[in-house]
Coordinates of C-alpha atoms and ligand atoms in Angstrom, one line a residue:
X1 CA 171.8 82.8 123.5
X2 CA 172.7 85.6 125.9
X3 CA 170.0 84.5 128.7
X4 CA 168.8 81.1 129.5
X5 CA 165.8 82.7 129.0
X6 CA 162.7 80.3 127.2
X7 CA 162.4 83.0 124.7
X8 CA 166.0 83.9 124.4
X9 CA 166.8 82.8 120.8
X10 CA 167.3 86.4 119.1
X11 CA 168.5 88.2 121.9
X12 CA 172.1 89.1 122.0
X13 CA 172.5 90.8 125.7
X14 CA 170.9 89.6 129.0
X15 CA 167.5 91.3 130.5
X16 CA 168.7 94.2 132.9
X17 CA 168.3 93.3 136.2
X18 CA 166.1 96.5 136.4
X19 CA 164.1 95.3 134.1
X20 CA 163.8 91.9 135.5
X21 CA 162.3 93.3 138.6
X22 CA 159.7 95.8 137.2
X23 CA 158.5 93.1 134.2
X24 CA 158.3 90.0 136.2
X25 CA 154.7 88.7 137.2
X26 CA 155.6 85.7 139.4
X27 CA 155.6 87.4 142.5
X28 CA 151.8 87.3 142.2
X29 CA 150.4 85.1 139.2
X30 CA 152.2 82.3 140.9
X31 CA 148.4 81.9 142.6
X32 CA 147.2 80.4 139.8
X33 CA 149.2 77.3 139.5
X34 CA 146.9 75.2 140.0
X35 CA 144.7 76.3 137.0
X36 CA 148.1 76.5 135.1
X37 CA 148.9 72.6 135.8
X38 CA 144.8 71.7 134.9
X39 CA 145.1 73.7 131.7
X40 CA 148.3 72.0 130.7
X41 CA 147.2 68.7 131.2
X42 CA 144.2 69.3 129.0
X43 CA 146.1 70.9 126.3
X44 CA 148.4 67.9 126.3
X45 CA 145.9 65.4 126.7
X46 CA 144.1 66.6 123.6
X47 CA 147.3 67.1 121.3
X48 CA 147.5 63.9 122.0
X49 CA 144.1 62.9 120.4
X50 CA 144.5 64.6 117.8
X51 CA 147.6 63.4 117.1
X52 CA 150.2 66.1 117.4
X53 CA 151.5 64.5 120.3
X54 CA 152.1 60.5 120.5
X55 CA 150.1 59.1 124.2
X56 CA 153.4 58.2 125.3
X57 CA 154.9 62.0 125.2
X58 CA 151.8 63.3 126.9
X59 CA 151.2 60.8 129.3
X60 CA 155.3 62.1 129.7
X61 CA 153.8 65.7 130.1
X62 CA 151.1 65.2 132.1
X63 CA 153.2 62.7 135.0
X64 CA 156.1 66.2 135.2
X65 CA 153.2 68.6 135.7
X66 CA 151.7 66.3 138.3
X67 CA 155.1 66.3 140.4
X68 CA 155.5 70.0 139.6
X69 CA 152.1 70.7 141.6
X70 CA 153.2 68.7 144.0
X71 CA 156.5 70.6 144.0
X72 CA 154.2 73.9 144.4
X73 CA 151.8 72.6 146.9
X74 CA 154.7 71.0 149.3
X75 CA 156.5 74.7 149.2
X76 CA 159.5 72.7 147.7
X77 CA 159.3 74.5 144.1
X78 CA 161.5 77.3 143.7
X79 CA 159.7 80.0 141.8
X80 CA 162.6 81.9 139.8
X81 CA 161.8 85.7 138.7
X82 CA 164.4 85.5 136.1
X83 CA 161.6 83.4 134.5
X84 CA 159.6 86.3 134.2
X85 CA 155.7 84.5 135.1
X86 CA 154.1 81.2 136.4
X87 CA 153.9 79.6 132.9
X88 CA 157.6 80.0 132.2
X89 CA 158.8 79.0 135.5
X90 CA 156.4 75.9 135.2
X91 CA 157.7 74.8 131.9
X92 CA 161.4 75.4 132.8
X93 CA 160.9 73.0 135.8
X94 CA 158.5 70.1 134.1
X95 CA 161.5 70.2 131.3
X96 CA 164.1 70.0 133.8
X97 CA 161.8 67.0 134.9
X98 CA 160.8 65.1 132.0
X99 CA 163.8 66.1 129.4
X100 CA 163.2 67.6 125.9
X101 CA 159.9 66.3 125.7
X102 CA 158.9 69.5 127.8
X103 CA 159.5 71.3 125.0
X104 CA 156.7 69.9 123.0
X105 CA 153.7 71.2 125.7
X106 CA 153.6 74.6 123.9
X107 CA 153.0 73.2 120.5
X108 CA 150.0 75.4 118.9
X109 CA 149.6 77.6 122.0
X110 CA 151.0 81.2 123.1
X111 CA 151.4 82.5 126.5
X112 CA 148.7 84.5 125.5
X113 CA 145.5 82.2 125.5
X114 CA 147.4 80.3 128.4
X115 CA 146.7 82.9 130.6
X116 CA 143.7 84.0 129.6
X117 CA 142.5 80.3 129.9
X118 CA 144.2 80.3 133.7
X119 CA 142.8 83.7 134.5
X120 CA 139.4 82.8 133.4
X121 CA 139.3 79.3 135.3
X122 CA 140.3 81.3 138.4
X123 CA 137.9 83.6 138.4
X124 CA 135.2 81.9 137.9
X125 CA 136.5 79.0 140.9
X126 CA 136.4 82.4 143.1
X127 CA 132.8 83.6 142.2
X128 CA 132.1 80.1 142.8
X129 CA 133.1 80.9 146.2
X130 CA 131.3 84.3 146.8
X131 CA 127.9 82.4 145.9
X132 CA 128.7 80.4 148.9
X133 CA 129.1 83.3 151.0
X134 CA 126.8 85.2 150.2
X135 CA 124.0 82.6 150.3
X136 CA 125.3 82.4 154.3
X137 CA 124.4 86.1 154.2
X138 CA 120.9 85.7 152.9
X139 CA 120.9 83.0 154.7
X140 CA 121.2 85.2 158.1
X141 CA 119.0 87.9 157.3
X142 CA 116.2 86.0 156.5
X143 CA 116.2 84.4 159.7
X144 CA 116.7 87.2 161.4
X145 CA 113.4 88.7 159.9
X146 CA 111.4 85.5 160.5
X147 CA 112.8 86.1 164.3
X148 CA 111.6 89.6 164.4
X149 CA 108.1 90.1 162.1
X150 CA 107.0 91.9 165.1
X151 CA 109.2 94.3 166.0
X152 CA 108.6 97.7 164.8
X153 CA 111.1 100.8 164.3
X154 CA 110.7 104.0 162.1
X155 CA 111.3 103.9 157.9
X156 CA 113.2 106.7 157.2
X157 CA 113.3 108.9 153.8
X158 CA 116.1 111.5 153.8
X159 CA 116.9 110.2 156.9
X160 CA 114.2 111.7 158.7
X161 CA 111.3 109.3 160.7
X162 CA 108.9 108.8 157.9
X163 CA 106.7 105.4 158.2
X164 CA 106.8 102.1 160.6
X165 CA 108.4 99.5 159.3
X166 CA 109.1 96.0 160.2
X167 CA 112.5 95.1 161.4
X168 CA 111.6 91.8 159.2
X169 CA 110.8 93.5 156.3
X170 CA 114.2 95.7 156.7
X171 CA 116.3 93.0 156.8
X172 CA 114.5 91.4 153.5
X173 CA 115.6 94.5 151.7
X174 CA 118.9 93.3 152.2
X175 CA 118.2 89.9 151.5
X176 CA 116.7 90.7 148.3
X177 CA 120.1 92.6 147.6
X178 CA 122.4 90.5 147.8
X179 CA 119.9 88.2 146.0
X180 CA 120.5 89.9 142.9
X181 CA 124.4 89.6 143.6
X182 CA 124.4 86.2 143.3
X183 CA 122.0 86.2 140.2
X184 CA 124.7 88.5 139.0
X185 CA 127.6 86.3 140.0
X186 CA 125.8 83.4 138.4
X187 CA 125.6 85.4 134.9
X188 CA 129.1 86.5 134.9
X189 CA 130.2 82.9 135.4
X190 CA 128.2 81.7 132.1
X191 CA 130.8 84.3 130.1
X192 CA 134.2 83.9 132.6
X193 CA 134.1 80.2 132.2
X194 CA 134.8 80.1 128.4
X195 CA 137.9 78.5 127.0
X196 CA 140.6 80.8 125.2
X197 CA 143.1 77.9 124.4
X198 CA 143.1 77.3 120.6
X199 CA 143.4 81.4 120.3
X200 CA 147.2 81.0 120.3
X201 CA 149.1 84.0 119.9
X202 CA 146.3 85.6 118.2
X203 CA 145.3 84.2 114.8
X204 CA 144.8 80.7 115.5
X205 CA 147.1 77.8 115.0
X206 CA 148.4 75.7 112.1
X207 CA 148.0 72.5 114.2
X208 CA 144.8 70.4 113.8
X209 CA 143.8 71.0 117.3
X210 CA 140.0 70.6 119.0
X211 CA 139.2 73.9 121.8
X212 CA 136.3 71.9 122.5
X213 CA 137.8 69.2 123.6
X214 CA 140.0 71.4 126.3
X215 CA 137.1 73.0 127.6
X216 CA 135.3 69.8 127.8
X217 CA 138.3 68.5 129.9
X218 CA 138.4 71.8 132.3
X219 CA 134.5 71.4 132.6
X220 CA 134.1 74.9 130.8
X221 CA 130.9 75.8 129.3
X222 CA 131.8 76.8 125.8
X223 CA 134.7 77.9 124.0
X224 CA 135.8 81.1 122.1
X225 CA 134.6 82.3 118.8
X226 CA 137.6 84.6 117.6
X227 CA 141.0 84.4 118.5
X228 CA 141.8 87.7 118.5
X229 CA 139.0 88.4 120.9
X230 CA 139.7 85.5 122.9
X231 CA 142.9 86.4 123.9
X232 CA 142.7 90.3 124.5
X233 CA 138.9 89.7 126.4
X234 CA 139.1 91.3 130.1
X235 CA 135.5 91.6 130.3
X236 CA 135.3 88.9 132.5
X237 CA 137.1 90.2 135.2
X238 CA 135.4 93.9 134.8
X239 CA 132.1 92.1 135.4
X240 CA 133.8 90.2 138.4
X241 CA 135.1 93.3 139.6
X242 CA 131.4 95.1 138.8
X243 CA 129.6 92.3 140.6
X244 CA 131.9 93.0 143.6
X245 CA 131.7 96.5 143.9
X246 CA 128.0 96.5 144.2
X247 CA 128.1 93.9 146.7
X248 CA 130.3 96.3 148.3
X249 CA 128.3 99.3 147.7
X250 CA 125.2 96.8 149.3
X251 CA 127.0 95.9 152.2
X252 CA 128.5 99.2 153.1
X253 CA 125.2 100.5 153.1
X254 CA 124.0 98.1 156.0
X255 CA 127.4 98.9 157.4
X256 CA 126.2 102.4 157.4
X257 CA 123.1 101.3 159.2
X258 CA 124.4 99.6 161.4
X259 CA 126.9 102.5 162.7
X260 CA 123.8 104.8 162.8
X261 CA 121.9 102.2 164.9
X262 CA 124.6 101.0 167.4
X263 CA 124.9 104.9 168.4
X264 CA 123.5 105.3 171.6
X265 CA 120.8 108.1 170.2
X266 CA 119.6 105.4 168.9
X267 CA 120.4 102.3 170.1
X268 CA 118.8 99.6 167.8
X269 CA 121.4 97.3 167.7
X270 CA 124.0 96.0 170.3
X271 CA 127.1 95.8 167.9
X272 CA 128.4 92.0 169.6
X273 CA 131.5 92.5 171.1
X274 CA 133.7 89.9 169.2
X275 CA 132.7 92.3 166.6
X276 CA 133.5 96.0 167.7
X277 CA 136.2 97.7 169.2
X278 CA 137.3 99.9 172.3
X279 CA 139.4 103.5 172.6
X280 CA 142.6 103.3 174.1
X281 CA 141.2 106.6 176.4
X282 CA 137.7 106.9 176.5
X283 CA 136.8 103.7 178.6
X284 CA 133.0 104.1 177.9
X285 CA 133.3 103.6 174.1
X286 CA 132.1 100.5 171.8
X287 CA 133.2 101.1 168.1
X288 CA 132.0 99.8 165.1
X289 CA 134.9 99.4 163.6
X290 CA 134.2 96.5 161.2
X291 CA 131.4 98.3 160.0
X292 CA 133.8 101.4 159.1
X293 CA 136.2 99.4 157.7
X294 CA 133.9 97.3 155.4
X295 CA 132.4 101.2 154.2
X296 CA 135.9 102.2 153.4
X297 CA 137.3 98.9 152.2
X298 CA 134.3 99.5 149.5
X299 CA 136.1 102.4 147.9
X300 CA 139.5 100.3 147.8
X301 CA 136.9 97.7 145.2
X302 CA 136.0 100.0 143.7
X303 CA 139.2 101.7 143.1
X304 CA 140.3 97.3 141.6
X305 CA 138.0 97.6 139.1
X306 CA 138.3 101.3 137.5
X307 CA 141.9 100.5 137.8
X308 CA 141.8 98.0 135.4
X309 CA 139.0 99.4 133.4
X310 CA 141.1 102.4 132.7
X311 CA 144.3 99.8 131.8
X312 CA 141.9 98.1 128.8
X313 CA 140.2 101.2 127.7
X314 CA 143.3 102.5 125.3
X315 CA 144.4 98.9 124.1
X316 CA 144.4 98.1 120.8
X317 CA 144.0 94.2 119.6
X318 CA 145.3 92.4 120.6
X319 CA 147.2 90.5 123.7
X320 CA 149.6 93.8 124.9
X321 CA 151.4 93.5 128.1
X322 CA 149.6 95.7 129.5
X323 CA 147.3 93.3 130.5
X324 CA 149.5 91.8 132.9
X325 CA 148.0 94.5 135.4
X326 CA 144.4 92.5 135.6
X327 CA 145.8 90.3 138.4
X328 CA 146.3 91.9 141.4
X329 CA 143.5 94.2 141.1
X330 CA 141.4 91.3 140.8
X331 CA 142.7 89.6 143.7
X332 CA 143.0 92.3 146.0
X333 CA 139.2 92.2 145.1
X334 CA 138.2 89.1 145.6
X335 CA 139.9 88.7 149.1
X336 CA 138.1 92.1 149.8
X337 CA 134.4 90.9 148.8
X338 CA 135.0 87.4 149.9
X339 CA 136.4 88.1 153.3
X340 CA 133.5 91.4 154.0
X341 CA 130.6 88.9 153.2
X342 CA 131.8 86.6 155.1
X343 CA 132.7 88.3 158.1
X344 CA 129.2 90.4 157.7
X345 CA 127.4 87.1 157.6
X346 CA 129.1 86.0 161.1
X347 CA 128.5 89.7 162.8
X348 CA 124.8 89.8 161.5
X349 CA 124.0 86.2 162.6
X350 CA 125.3 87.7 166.3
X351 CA 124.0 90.9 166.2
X352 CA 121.3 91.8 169.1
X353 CA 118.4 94.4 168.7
X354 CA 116.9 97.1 171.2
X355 CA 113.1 96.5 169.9
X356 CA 112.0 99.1 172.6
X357 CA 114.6 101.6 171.6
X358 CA 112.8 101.0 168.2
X359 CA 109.4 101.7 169.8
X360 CA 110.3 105.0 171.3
X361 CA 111.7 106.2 168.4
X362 CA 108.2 105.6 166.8
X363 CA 106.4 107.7 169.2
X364 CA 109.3 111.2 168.7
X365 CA 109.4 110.6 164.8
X366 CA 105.1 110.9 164.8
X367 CA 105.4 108.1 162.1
X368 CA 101.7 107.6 162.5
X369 CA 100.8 110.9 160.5
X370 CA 100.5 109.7 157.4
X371 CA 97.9 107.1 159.0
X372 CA 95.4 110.3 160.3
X373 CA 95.1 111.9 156.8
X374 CA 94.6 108.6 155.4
X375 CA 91.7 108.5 158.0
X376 CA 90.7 111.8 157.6
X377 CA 90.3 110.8 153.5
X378 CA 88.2 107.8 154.7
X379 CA 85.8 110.5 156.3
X380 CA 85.5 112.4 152.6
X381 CA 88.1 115.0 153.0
X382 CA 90.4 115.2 150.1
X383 CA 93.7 114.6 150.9
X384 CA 95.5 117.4 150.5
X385 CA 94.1 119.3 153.1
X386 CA 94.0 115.9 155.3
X387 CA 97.9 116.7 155.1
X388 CA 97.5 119.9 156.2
X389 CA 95.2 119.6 159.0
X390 CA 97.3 116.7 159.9
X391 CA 100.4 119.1 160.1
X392 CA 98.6 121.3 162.7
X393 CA 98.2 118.5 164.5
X394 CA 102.1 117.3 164.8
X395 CA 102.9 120.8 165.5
X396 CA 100.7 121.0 168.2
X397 CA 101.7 117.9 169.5
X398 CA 105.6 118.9 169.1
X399 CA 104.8 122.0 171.0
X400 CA 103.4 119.5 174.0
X401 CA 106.2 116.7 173.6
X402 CA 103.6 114.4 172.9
X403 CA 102.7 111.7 170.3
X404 CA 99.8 112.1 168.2
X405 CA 98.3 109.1 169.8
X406 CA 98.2 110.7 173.4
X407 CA 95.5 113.0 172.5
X408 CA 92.5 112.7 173.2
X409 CA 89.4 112.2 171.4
X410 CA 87.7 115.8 172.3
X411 CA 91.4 117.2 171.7
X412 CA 91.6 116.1 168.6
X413 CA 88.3 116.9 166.8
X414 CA 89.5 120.6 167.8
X415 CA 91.1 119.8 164.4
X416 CA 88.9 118.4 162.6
X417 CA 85.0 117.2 163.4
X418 CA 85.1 114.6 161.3
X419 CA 87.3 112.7 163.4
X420 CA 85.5 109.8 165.3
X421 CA 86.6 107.5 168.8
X422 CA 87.6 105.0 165.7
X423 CA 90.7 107.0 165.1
X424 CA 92.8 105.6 168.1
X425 CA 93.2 102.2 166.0
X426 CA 94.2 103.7 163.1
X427 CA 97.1 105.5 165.5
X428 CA 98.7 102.6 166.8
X429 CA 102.1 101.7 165.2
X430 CA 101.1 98.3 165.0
X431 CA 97.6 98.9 163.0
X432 CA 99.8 100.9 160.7
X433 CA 102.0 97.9 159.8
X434 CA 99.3 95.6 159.7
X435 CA 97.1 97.7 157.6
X436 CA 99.3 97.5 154.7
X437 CA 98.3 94.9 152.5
X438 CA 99.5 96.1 149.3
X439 CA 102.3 93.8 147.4
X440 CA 105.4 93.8 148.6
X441 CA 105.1 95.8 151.6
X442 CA 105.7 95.7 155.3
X443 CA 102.3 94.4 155.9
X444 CA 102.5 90.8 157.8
X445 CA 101.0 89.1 154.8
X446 CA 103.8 90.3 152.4
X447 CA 106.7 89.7 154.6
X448 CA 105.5 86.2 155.3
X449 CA 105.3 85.8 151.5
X450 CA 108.7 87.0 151.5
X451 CA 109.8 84.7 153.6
X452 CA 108.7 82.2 152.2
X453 CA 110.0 82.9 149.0
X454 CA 113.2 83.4 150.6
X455 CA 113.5 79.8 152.4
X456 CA 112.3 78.4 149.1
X457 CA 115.2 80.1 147.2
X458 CA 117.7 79.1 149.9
X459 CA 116.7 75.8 149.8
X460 CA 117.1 75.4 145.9
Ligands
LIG1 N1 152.6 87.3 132.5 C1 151.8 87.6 131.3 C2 150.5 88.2 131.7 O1 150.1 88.0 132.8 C3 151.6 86.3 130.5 C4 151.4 86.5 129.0 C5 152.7 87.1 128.5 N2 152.6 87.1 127.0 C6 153.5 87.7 126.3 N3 153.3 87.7 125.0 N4 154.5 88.4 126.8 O2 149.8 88.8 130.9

């Protein structure tokens, strides 16, 4: 043999050092030892069963690659690139432990539905994280909206004062959001934790194993079908990757908000200040930074996944090395989407609103035009030219610098005579909210039922 190498048996001349360096994994895949170790263990424990291993030999197995992990976890383990990735340098070390016997851990399975068994148990213990976080986050902003069902601030379409809204019921939009992220990351962990082992290298094995019987062990759900799609499957992480980029895209959005709100035109929100930075010249500044950095930090997720969908797009069946290049991606990802919800859950759970800001804003934006057609079609005039005699109106009133609502009475039938003294309730911001009692609006009722529905969710 010219390399110590575990797979060295028909090679004549040692790796290049070169080569070493640019094919080597363990840098990074040595994260996953811990799902490496469990997946062992169940591998040997059922060869064991079925009796391709005696008990003795894996009870052998199973006591090294307990003292390995505790090699790893201790920092004492010395993690060798010469032995290319985790699984090798695991092997070479519970061999060096338990003698020849190490040898016999691989029997009937390939590197190749090892890792895809380790890869898939990872991801899915991570999403199991990110539903932790991001429940916080729902968590947040429906309390924040049962704080503030009474504040009041303009909708926006195109960007441009529309309707009232309340704060409540814009912080449920959110909520509802990232409410279908964790639906999402609940589906993708019904197909990412699905055992591979039993794939082998890619037809299957000769030995009489049981997959079912590893999964069971792991606490997987089910196990694979084919083994050439079992071991060349990266959809899992795609969805992973999917599932984090629209969280991203969900949360940069409110970051988005948030930088609009916290700028002193508007001043909606007072950014806390564990949670914004200062300029290093202009003394009077308060920057959102952690906002801006979660917007752009989106674009880096979403850069994770379409690098690895572009990596699996031209790849024939069935394991090819290429697919070494799902890891880092994935956990440049997950530390991304884990750490932004996390940190957004904190800043939103500290964050302070300007409610009057919100009110003036109101009264410039005439968000109460839409309510004087809608009473003007009450008194029999079709709509369309409710709009347009409502136009006049705001163009009038634009002209004076006034809201709608500080005309008067005589003033305003001017513009039409079928308006009435009843028209000054139908002009306040708050009737407006009120007033809408259709499903799922910003009405009190619906954001009460939303609420609820929320707290009811949470508590399941
Ligand atoms: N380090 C490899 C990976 O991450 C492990 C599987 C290698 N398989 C092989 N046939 N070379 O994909």
């Amino acid at each position: 043999m010219a390399d110590d190498k575990l797979w060295g048996g028909r090679f004549s001349q040692k790796t290049a050092a070169s080569v070493e360096d640019y094919t080597q994994s363990v840098d990074y895949d040595c994260a996953l030892y811990e799902e490496d170790i469990a997946g062992s263990k169940a591998h040997a424990g059922m060869l064991a069963e079925q009796g391709v291993l005696t008990v003795a030999e894996a009870e052998k197995l199973s006591a090294g690659l307990d003292q390995v992990l505790e090699e790893i976890r201790s920092g004492k383990f010395n993690w060798k690139r010469e032995y290319e990735d985790l699984h090798m340098n695991i092997e070479s070390r519970l061999t060096e432990i338990v003698g020849p016997v190490g040898g016999k851990l691989h029997t009937g399975r390939s590197r190749n539905d090892q890792v895809a068994l380790d890869f898939r148990l990872h991801v899915t213990h991570r999403l199991a994280d990110w539903k932790i976080v991001v429940t916080k986050l729902i968590g947040v902003l429906v309390d924040k909206a049962d704080q503030y069902r009474d504040v009041l601030l303009p909708g926006y379409t195109h960007m441009q004062p529309a309707q009232p809204v309340s704060l409540a019921h814009h912080m449920l939009a959110y909520a509802w959001m990232f409410r279908r992220d964790f639906e999402r990351v609940c589906d993708c962990m019904k197909r990412s934790n699905v055992s591979p082992l039993g794939a082998a290298a890619l037809a299957g094995t000769t030995y009489p194993i049981n997959p079912a019987s590893v999964a069971e062990k792991l606490g997987m759900g089910g196990t694979f079908n084919n083994s050439l799609d079992a071991v060349s499957d990266r959809d899992f992480v795609m969805e992973a990757m999917f599932t984090g980029s629209l969280m991203m895209t969900h949360l940069s959005r409110l970051c988005e908000e948030l930088i609009i709100w916290s700028n002193p035109c508007f001043g909606f929100v007072k950014l806390p200040d564990a949670f914004s930075t200062g300029s290093s010249i202009m003394p009077q500044k308060k920057n959102p930074d952690v906002c801006e950095l979660m917007r752009g930090k989106t674009g880096r997720v979403y850069g994770d996944l379409f690098s690895l969908m572009t990596t699996v797009k031209g790849l024939p069946l069935a394991y090819n090395r290429d697919m070494q290049e799902d890891k880092e991606p994935f956990f440049d990802c997950d530390k991304t989407v884990h750490d932004s919800i996390s940190i957004m859950a904190e800043m939103m759970s500290e964050m302070g609103f300007n409610p009057e800001n919100m009110r003036a804003a109101l009264k410039k934006g005439f968000l109460n035009a839409t309510e004087l057609a809608d009473y003007l079609v009450t008194k029999g005039i079709p709509f369309r030219e409710a709009h347009h005699i409502t136009g006049s109106v705001v163009a009038f009133c634009e002209k004076q610098g006034v809201g709608i609502e500080d005309l008067n009475l005589e003033k305003l039938c001017e513009f039409s005579d079928k308006i009435e003294s009843d028209v000054a309730e139908v002009l306040s911001y708050d009737a407006a909210v009120n007033r809408r009692v259709s499903h799922g609006s910003t009405g009190p009722e619906s954001v009460s039922v939303q609420i609820a529905d929320m707290k009811k969710w949470l508590e399941s």
